[in-house]
mmCIF file of C-alpha atoms in Angstrom:
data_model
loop_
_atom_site.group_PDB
_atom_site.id
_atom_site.type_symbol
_atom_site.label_atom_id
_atom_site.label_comp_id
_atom_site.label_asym_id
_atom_site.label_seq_id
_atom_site.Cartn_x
_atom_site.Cartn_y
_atom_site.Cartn_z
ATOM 1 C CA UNK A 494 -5.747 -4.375 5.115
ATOM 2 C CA UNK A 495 -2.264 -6.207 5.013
ATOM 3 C CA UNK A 496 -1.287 -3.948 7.703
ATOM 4 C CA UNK A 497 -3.414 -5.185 9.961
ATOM 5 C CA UNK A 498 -3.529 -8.410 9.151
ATOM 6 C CA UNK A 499 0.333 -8.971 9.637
ATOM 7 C CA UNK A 500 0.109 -6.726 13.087
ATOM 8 C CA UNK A 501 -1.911 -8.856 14.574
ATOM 9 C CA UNK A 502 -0.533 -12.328 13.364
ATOM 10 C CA UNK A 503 2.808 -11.179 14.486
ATOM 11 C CA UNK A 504 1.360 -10.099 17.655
ATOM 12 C CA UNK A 505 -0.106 -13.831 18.269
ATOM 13 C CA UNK A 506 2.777 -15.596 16.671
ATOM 14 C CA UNK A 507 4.993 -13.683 19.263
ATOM 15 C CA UNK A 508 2.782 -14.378 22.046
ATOM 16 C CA UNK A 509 2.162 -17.762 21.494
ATOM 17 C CA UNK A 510 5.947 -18.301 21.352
ATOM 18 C CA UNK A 511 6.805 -16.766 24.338
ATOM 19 C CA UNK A 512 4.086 -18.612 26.134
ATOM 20 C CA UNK A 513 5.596 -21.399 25.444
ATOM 21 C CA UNK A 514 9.033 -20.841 25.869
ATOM 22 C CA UNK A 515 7.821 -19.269 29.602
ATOM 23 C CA UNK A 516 5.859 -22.744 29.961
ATOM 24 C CA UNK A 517 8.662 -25.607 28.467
ATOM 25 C CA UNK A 518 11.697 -24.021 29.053
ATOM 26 C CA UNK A 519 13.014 -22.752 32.243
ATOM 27 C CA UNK A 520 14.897 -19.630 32.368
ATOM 28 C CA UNK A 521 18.735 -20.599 31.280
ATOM 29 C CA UNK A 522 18.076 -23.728 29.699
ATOM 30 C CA UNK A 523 19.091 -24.906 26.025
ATOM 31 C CA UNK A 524 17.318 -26.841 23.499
ATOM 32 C CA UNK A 525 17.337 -27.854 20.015
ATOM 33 C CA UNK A 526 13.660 -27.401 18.949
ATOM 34 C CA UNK A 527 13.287 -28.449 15.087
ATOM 35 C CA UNK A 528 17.011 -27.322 13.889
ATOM 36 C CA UNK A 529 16.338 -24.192 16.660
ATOM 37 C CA UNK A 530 19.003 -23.503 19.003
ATOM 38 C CA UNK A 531 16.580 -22.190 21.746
ATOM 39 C CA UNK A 532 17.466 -20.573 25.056
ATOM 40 C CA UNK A 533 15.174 -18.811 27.681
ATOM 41 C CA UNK A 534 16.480 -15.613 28.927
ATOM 42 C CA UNK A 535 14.582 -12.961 30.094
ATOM 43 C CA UNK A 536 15.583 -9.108 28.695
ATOM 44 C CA UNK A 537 14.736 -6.447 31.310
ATOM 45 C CA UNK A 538 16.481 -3.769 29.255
ATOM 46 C CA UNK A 539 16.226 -3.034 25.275
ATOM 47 C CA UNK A 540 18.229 -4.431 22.881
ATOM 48 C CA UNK A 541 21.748 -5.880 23.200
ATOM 49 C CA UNK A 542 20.552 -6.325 27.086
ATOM 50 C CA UNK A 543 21.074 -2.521 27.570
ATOM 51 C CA UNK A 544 19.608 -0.138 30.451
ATOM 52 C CA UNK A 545 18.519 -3.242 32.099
ATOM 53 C CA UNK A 546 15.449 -1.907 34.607
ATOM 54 C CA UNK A 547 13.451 0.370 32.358
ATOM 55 C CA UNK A 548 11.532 -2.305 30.982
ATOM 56 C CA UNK A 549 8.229 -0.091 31.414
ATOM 57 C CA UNK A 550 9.545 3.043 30.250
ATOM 58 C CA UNK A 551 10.128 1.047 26.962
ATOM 59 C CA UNK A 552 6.985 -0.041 26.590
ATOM 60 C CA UNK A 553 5.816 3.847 26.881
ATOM 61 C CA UNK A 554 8.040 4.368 23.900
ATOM 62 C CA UNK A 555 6.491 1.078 21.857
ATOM 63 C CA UNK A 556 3.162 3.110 22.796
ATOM 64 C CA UNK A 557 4.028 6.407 21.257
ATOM 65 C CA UNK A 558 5.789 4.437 18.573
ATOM 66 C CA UNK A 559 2.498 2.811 17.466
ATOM 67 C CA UNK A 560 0.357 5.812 18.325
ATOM 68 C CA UNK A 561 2.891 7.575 15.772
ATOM 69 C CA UNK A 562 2.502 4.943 13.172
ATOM 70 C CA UNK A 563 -0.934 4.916 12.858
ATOM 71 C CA UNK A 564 -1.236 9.342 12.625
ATOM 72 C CA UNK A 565 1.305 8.400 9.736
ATOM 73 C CA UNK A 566 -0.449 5.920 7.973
ATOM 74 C CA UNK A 567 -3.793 8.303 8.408
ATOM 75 C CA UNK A 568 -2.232 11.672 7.186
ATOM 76 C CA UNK A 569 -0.079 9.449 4.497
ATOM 77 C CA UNK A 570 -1.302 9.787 0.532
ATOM 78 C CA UNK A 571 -1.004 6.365 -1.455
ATOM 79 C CA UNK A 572 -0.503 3.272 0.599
ATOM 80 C CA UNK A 573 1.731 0.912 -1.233
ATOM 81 C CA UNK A 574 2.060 -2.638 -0.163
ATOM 82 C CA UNK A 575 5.798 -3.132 0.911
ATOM 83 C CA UNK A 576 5.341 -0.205 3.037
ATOM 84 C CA UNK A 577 2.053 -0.978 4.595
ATOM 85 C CA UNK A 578 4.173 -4.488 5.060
ATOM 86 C CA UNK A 579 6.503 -2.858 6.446
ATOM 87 C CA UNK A 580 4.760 -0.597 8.862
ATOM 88 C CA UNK A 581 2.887 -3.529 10.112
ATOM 89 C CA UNK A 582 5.856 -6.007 11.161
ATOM 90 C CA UNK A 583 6.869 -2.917 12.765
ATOM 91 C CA UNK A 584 3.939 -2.265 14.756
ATOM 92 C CA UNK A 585 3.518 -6.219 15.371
ATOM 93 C CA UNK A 586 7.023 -6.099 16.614
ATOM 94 C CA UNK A 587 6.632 -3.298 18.648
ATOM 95 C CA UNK A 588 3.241 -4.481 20.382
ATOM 96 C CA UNK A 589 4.565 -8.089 21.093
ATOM 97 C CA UNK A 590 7.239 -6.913 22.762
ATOM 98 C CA UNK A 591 5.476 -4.115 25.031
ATOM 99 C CA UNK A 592 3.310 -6.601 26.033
ATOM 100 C CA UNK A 593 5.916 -8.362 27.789
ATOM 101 C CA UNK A 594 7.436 -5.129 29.552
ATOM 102 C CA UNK A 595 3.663 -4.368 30.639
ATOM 103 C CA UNK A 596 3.151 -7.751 31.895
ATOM 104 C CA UNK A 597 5.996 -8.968 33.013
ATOM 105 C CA UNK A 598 8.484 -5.915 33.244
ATOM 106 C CA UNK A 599 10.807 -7.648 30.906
ATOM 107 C CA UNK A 600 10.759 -9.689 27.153
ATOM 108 C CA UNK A 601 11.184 -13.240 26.889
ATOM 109 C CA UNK A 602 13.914 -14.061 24.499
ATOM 110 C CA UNK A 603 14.483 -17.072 23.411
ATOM 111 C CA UNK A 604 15.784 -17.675 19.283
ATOM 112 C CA UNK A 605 19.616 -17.664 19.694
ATOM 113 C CA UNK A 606 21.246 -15.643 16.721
ATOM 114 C CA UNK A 607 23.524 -18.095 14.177
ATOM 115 C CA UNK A 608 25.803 -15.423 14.760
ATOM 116 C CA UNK A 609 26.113 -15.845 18.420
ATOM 117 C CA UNK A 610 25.605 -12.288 18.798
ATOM 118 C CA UNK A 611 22.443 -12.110 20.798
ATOM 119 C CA UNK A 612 18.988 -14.459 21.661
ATOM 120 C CA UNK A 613 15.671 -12.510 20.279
ATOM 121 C CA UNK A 614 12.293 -13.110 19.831
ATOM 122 C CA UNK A 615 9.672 -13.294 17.291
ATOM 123 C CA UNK A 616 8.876 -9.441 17.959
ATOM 124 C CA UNK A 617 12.621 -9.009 17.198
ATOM 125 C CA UNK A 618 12.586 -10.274 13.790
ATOM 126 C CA UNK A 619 9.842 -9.010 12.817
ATOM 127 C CA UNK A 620 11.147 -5.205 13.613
ATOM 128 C CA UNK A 621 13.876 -6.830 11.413
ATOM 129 C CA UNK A 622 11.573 -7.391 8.720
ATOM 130 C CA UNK A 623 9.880 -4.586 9.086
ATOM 131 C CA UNK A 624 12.633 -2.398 8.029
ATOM 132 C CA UNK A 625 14.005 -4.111 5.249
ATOM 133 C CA UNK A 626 10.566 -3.953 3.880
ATOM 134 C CA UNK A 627 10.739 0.086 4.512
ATOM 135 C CA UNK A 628 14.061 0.379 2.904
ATOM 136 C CA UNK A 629 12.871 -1.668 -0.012
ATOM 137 C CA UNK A 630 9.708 0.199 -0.409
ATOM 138 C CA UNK A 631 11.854 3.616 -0.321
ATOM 139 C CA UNK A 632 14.074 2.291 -2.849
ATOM 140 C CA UNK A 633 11.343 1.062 -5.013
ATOM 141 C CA UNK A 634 9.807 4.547 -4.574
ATOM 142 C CA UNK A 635 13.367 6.421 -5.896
ATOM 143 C CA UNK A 636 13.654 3.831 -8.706
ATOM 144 C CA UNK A 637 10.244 4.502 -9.813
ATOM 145 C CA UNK A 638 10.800 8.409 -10.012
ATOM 146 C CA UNK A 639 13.414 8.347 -12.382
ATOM 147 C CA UNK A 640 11.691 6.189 -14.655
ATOM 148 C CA UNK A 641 8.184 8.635 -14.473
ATOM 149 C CA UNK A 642 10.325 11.389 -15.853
#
């Protein structure tokens, strides 16, 4: 149930955000939006701006992506709650932002990085989240074994 339930609130959190960013912000512009550095730039690639024009074929992947996580999650034994956490900011992520590239042929970006290495989007972060929740859940998982034995 968690699974689904943080799927589709990432999905509409995403949205929602973009939406607005699309509607308030034009494309290029910078504002500080509740401690926020926010600027609107539109990603026709993947990540890092890369293969800019393939927008479409990237939502194809998101597709098969999803499509893949859900045989897993069917075919899968015991589902434990960081990784059904996990799989589902994944699957949010992945959704919200092959939405875009369906729509729009590109992802609305918008959250610049504190690092100043990049400007992502809800969908972003929550990919983010989603494996660090994996990782933890694997590590939980080889923790666990030594201490059945």
């Amino acid at each position: 149930m968690i699974f689904y339930f943080i799927s589709i609130l990432v999905v509409i959190a995403d949205q929602l955000a973009k939406y607005l960013i699309r509607l308030y912000l034009p494309v290029g512009e910078t504002k500080y939006v509740w401690g926020f550095l926010l600027t609107h730039y539109e990603n026709a690639g993947m990540a890092f701006s890369l293969f800019q024009g393939y927008a479409r074929l990237f939502a194809v992947a998101a597709v098969l992506f999803v499509m893949g996580v859900f045989y897993y999650r069917k075919k899968a034994g015991e589902k434990r709650f960081l990784m059904e956490a996990g799989l589902g900011f994944l699957v949010g992520g992945a959704v919200g932002n092959a939405i875009d590239r369906i729509l729009f042929g590109r992802v609305t970006d918008f959250l610049v990085s504190s690092s100043g290495n990049g400007i992502l989007n809800l969908a972003d972060h929550a990919i983010n989240i989603g494996i660090v929740l994996l990782f933890l859940d694997a590590a939980v998982g080889y923790v666990g074994r030594f201490k059945r034995k």
